[in-house]
PDB file of C-alpha atoms in Angstrom:
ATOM      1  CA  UNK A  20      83.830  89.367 105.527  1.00 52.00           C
ATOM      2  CA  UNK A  21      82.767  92.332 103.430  1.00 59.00           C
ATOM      3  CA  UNK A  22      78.829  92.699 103.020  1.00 64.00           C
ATOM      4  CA  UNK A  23      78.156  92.360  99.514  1.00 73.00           C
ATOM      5  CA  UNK A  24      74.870  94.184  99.925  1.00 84.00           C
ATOM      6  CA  UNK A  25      72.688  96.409 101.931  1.00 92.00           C
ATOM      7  CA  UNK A  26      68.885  97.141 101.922  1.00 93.00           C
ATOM      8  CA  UNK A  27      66.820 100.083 101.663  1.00 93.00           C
ATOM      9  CA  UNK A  28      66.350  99.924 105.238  1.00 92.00           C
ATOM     10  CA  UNK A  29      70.269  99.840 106.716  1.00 95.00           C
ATOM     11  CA  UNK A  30      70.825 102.301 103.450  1.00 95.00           C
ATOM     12  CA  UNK A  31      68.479 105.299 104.924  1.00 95.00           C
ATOM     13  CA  UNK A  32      69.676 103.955 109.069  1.00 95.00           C
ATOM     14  CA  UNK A  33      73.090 105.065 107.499  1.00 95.00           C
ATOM     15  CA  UNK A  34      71.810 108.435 105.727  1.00 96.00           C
ATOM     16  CA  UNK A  35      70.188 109.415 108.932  1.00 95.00           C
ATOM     17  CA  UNK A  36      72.031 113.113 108.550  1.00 95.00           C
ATOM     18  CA  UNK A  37      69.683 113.843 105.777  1.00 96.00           C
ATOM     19  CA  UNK A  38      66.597 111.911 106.892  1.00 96.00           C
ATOM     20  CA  UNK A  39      66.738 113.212 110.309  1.00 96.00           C
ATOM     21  CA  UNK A  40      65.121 116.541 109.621  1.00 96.00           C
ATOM     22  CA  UNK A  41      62.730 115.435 107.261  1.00 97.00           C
ATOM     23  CA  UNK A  42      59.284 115.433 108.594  1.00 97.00           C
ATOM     24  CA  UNK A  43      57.675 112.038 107.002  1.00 96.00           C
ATOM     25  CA  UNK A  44      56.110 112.918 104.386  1.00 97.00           C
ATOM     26  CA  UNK A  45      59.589 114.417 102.992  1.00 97.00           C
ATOM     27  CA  UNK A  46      61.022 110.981 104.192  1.00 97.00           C
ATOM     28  CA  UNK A  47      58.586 109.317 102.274  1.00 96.00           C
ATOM     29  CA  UNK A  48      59.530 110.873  98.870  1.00 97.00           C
ATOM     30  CA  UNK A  49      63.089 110.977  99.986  1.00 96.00           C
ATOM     31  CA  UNK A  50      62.896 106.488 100.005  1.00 96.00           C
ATOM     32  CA  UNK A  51      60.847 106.584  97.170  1.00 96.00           C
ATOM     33  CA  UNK A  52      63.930 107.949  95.007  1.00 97.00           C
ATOM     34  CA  UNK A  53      66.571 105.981  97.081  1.00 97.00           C
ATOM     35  CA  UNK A  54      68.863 103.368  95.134  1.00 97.00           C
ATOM     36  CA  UNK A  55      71.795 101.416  95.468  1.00 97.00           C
ATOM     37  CA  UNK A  56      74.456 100.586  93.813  1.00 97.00           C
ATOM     38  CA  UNK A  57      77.456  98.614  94.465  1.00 97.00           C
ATOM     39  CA  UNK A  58      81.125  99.715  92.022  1.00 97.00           C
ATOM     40  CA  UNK A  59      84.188  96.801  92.167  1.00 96.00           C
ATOM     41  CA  UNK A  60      87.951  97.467  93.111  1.00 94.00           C
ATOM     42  CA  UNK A  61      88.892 100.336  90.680  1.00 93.00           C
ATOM     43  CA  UNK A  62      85.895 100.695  88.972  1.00 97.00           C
ATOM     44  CA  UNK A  63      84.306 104.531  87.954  1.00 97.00           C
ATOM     45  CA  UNK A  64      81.714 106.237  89.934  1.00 98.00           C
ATOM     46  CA  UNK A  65      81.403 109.567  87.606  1.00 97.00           C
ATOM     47  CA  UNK A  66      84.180 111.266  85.566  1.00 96.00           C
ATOM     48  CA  UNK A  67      85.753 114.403  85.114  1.00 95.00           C
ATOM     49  CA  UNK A  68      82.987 116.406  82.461  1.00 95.00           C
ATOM     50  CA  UNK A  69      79.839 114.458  83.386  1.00 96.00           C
ATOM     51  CA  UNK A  70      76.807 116.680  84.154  1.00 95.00           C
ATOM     52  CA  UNK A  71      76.344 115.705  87.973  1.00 95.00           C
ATOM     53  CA  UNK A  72      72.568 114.348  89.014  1.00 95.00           C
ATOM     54  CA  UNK A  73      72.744 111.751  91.927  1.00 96.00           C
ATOM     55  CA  UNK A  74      73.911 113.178  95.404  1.00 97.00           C
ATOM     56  CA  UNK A  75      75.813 110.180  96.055  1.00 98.00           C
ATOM     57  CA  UNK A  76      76.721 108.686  99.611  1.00 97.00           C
ATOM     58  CA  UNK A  77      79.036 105.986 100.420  1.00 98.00           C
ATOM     59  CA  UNK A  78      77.615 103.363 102.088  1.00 97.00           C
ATOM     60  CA  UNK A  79      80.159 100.945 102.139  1.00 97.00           C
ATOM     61  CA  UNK A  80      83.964 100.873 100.979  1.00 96.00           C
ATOM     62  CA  UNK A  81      86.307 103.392  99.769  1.00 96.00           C
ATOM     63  CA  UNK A  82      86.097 105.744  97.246  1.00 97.00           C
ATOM     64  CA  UNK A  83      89.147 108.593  95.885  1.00 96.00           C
ATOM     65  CA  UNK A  84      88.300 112.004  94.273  1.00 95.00           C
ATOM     66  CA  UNK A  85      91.276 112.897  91.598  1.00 94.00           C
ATOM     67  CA  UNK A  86      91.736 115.097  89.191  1.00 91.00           C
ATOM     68  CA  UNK A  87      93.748 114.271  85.823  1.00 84.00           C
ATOM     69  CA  UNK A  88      96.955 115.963  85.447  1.00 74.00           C
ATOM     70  CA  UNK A  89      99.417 116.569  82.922  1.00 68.00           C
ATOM     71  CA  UNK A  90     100.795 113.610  81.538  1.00 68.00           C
ATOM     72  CA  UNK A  91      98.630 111.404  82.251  1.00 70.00           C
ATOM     73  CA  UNK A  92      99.255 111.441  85.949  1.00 76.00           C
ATOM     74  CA  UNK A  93      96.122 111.735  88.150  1.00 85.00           C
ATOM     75  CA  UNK A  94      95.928 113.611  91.556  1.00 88.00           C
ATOM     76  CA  UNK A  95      94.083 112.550  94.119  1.00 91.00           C
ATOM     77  CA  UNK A  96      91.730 115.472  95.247  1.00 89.00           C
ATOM     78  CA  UNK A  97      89.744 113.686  98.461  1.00 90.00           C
ATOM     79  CA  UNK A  98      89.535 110.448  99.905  1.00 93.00           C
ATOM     80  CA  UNK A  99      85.649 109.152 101.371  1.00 95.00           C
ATOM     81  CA  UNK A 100      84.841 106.759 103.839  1.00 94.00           C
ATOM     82  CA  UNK A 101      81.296 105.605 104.836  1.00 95.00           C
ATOM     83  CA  UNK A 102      79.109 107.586 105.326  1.00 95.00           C
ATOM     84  CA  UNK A 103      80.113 110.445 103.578  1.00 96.00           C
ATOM     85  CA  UNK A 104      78.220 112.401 100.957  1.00 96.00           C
ATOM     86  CA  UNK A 105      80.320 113.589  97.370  1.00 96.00           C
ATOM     87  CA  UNK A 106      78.986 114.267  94.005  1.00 94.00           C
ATOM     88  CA  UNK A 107      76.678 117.322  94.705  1.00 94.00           C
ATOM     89  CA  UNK A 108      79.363 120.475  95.044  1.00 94.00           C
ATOM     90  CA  UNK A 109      78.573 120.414  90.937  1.00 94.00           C
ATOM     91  CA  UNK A 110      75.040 119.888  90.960  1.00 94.00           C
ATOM     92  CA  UNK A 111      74.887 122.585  93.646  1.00 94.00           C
ATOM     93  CA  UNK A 112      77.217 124.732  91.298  1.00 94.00           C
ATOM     94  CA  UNK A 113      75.479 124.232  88.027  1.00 94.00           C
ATOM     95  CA  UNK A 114      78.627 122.652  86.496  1.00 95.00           C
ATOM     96  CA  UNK A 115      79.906 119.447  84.695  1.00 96.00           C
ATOM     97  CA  UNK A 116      81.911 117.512  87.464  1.00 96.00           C
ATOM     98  CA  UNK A 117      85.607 119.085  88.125  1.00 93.00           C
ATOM     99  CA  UNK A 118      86.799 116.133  88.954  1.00 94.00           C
ATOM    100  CA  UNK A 119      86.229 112.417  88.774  1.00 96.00           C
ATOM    101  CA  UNK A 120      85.533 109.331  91.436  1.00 97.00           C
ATOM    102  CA  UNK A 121      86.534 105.618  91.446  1.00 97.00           C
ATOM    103  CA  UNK A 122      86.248 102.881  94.081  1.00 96.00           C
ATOM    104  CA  UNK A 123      89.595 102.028  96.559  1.00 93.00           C
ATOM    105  CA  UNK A 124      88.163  98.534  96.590  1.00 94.00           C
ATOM    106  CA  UNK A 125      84.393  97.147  96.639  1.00 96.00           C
ATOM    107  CA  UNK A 126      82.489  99.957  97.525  1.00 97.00           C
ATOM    108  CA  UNK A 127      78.386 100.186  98.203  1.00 97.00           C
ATOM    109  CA  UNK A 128      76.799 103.713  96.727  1.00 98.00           C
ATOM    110  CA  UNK A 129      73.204 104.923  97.552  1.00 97.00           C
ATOM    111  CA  UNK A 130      72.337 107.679  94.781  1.00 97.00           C
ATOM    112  CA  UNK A 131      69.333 110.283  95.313  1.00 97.00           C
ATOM    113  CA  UNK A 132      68.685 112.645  92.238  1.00 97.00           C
ATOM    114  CA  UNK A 133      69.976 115.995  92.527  1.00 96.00           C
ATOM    115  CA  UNK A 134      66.075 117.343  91.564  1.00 96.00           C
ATOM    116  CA  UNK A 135      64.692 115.377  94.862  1.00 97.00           C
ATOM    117  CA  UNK A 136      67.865 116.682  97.172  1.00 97.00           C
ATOM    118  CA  UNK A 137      66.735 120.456  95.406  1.00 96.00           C
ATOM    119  CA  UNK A 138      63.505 119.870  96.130  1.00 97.00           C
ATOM    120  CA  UNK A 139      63.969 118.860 100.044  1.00 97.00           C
ATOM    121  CA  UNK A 140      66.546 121.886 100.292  1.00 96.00           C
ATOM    122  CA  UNK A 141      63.833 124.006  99.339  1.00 96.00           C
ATOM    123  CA  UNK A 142      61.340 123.184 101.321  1.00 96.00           C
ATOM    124  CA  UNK A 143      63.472 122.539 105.147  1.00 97.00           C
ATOM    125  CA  UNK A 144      66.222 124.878 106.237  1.00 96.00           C
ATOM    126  CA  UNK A 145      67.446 122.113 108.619  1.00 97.00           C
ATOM    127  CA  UNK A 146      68.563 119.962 105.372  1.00 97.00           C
ATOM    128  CA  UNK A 147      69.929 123.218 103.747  1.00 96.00           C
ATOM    129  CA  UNK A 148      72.070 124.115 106.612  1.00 96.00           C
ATOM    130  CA  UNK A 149      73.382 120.631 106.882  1.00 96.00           C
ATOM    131  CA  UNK A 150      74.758 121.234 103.001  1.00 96.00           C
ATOM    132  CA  UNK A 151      76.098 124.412 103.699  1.00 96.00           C
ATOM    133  CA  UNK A 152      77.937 123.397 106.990  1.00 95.00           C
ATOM    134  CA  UNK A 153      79.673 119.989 104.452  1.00 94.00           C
ATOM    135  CA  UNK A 154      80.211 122.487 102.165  1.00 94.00           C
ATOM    136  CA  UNK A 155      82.140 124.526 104.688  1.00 94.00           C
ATOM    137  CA  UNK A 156      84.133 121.502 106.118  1.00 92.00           C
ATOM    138  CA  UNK A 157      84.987 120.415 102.213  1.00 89.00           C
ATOM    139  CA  UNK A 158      86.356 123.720 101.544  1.00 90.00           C
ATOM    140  CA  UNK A 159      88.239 123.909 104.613  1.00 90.00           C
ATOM    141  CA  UNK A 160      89.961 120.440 104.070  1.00 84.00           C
ATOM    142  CA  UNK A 161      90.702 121.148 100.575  1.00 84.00           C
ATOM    143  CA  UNK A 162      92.746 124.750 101.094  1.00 82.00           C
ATOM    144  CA  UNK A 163      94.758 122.742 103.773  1.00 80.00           C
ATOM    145  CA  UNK A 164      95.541 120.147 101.285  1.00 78.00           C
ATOM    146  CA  UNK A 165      96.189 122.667  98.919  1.00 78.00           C
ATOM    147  CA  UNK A 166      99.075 124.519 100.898  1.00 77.00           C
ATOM    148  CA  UNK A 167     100.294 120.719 102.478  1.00 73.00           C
ATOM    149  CA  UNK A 168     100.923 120.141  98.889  1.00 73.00           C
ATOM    150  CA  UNK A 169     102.383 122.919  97.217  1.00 75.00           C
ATOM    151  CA  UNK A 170     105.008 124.061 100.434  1.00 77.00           C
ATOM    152  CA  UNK A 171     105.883 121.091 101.810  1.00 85.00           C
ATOM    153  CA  UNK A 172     109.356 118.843 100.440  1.00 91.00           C
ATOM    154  CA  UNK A 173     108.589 115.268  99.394  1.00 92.00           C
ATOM    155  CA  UNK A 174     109.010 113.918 102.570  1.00 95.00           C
ATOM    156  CA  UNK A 175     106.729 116.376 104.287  1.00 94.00           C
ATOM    157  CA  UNK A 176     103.954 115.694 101.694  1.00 93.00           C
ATOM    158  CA  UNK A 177     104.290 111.768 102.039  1.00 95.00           C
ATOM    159  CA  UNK A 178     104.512 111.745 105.622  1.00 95.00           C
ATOM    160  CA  UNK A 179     100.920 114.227 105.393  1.00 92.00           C
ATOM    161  CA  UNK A 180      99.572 111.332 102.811  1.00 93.00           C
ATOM    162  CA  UNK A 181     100.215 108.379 105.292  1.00 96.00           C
ATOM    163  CA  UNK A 182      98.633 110.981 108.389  1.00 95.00           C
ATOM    164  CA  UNK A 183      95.795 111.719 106.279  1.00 92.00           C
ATOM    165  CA  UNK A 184      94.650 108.125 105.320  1.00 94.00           C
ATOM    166  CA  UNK A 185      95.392 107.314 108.912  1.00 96.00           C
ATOM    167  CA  UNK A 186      92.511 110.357 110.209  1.00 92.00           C
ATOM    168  CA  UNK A 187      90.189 109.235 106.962  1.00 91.00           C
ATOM    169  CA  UNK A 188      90.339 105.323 107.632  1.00 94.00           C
ATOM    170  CA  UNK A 189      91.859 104.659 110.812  1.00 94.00           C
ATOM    171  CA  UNK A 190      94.088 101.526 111.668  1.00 95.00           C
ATOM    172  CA  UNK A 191      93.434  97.646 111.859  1.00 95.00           C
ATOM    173  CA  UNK A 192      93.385  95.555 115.372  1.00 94.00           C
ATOM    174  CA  UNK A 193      97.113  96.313 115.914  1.00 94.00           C
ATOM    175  CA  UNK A 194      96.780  99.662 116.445  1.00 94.00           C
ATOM    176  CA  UNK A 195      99.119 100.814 114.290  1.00 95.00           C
ATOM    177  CA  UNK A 196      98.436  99.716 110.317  1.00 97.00           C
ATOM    178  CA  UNK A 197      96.881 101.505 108.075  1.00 96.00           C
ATOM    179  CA  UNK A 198      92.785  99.772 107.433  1.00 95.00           C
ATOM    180  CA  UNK A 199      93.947 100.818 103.502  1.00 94.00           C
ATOM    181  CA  UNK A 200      95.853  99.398 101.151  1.00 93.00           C
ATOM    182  CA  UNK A 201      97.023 101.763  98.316  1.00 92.00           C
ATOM    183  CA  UNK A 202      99.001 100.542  95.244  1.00 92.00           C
ATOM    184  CA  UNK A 203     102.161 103.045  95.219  1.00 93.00           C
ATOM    185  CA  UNK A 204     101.027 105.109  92.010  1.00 93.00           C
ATOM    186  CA  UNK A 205      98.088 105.639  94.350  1.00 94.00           C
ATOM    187  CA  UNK A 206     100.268 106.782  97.059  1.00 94.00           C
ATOM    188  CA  UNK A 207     102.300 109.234  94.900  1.00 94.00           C
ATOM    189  CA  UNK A 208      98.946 110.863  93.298  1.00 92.00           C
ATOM    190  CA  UNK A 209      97.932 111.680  97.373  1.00 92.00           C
ATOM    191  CA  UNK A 210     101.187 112.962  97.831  1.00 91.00           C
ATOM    192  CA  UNK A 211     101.583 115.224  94.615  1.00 88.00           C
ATOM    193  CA  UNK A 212     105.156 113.395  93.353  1.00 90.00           C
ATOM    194  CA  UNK A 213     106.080 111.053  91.046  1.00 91.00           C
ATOM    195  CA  UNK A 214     105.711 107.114  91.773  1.00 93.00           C
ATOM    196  CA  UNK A 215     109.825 106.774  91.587  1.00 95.00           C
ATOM    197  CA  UNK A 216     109.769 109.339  94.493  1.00 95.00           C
ATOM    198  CA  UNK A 217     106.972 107.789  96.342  1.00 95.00           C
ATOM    199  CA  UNK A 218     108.632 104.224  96.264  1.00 96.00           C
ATOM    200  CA  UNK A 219     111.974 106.039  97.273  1.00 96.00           C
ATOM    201  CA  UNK A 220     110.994 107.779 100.057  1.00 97.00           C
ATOM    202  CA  UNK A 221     108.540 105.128 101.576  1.00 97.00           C
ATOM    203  CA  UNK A 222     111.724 102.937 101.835  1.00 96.00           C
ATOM    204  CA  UNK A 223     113.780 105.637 103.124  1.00 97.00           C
ATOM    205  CA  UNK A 224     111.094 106.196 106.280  1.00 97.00           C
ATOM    206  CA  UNK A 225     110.783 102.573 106.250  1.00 97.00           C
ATOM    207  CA  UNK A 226     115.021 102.356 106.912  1.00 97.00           C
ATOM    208  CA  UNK A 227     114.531 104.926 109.599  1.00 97.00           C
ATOM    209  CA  UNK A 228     112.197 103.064 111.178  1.00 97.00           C
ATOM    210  CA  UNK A 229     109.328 105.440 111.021  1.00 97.00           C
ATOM    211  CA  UNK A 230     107.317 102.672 109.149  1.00 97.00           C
ATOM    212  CA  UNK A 231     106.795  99.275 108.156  1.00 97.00           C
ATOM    213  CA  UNK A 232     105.907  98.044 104.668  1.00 96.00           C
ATOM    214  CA  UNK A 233     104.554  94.876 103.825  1.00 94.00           C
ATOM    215  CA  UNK A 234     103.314  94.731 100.036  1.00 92.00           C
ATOM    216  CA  UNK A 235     100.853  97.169  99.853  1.00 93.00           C
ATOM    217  CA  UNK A 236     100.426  97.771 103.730  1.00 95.00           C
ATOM    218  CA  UNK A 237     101.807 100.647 106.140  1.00 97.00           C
ATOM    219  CA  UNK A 238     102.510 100.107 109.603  1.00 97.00           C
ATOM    220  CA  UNK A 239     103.195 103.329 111.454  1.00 97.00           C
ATOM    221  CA  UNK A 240     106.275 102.591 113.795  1.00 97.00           C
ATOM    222  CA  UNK A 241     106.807 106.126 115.227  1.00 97.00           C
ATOM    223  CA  UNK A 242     104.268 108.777 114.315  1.00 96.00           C
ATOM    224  CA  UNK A 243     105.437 111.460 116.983  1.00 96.00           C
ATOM    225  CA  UNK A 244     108.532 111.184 114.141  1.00 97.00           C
ATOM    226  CA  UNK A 245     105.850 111.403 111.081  1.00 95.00           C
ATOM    227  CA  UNK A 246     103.873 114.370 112.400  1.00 95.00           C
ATOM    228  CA  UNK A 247     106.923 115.844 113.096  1.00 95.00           C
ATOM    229  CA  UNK A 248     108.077 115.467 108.990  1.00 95.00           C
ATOM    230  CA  UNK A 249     104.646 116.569 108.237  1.00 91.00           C
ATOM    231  CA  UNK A 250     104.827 119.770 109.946  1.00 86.00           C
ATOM    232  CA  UNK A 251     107.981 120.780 109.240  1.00 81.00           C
ATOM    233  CA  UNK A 252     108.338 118.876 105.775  1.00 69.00           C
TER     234      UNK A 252
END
């Protein structure tokens, strides 16, 4: 059964990457600005042109990062899973948000205000450096993504989407499905197509017995044969 809440106390047990090197009185201040907030199935977190001013951490859930595209067609930018920290590359930046964030499914959110994060970078280099290194890792993820899906064919870049959700959420008790359940105009705005494509080629792997679909779940059948697509897709 999913939580439906979580107190200040689990909250900064979970945040303990950013408490850590805080000496107490910075800890103090830190829970004194702490909140929570829980976002249903679908619903917004921030949008694309919003000034950014929470450093936001997911607690609970799952949460995309897209971008709107031409047409009306949205591309998924980053996916988070708990405990993960988004929201601040802006802040940090001194721009509106680039992009915009809404919840997989029912998703917990503690929030700390940019000025208090600011504040705490300021004052202990630990904290700092443990910005600059996610800010590293961030970049990193998003130039692969970037190449995975402008070079690869459709089947290359769906078999990557299915991989990558796999890494990000992992797999339920059997091992082999996938612990998310995306709609398939989700699926296509990971994988940079059209939902007509998606839905085509997920039944084409799932003919070649590379998957398994049921609804909207994914059971990975032969990966050795997806990371093979991936690489060379």
């Amino acid at each position: 059964m999913v939580k439906q809440s979580i107190s200040l106390d689990e909250a900064i047990a979970k945040l303990s990457d950013i408490w850590a090197p805080l000496n107490e009185e910075q800890q103090n201040f830190l829970k004194e600005h702490l909140t929570i907030q829980s976002f249903k199935k679908n619903e917004s977190i921030y949008s694309e042109g919003e000034l950014p001013n929470q450093l936001l951490c997911l607690l609970q859930g799952k949460v995309k990062i897209f971008k709107n595209g031409a047409g009306g067609r949205n591309q998924i930018i980053r996916v988070i899973k708990p405990v993960e920290y988004f929201g601040y590359r802006a802040a940090f930046a001194g721009q509106s948000f680039l992009t915009a964030a809404a919840a997989f499914e029912y998703s917990i959110v503690g929030m700390i205000p940019m000025s208090i994060i600011t504040k705490l970078v300021c004052e202990n280099h630990q904290l700092a450096w443990f910005f600059i290194r996610q800010l590293s890792i961030d970049l990193g993820i998003a130039d692969e993504r970037t190449v995975n899906l402008t070079q690869k064919h459709i089947r290359g870049r769906l078999a990557e989407a299915i991989l990558f959700l796999k890494d990000n959420y992992g797999v339920e008790e059997d091992g082999c499905t996938l612990s998310i359940y995306l709609s398939r105009e989700d699926m296509a705005n990971l994988s940079n197509m059209t939902t007509a494509n998606a839905i085509r080629t997920l039944s084409n792997f799932s003919s070649e017995k590379i998957i398994a679909i049921d609804g909207r779940k994914i059971k990975i059948i032969d990966e050795a044969t997806l990371e093979r697509i991936s690489k060379f897709g």
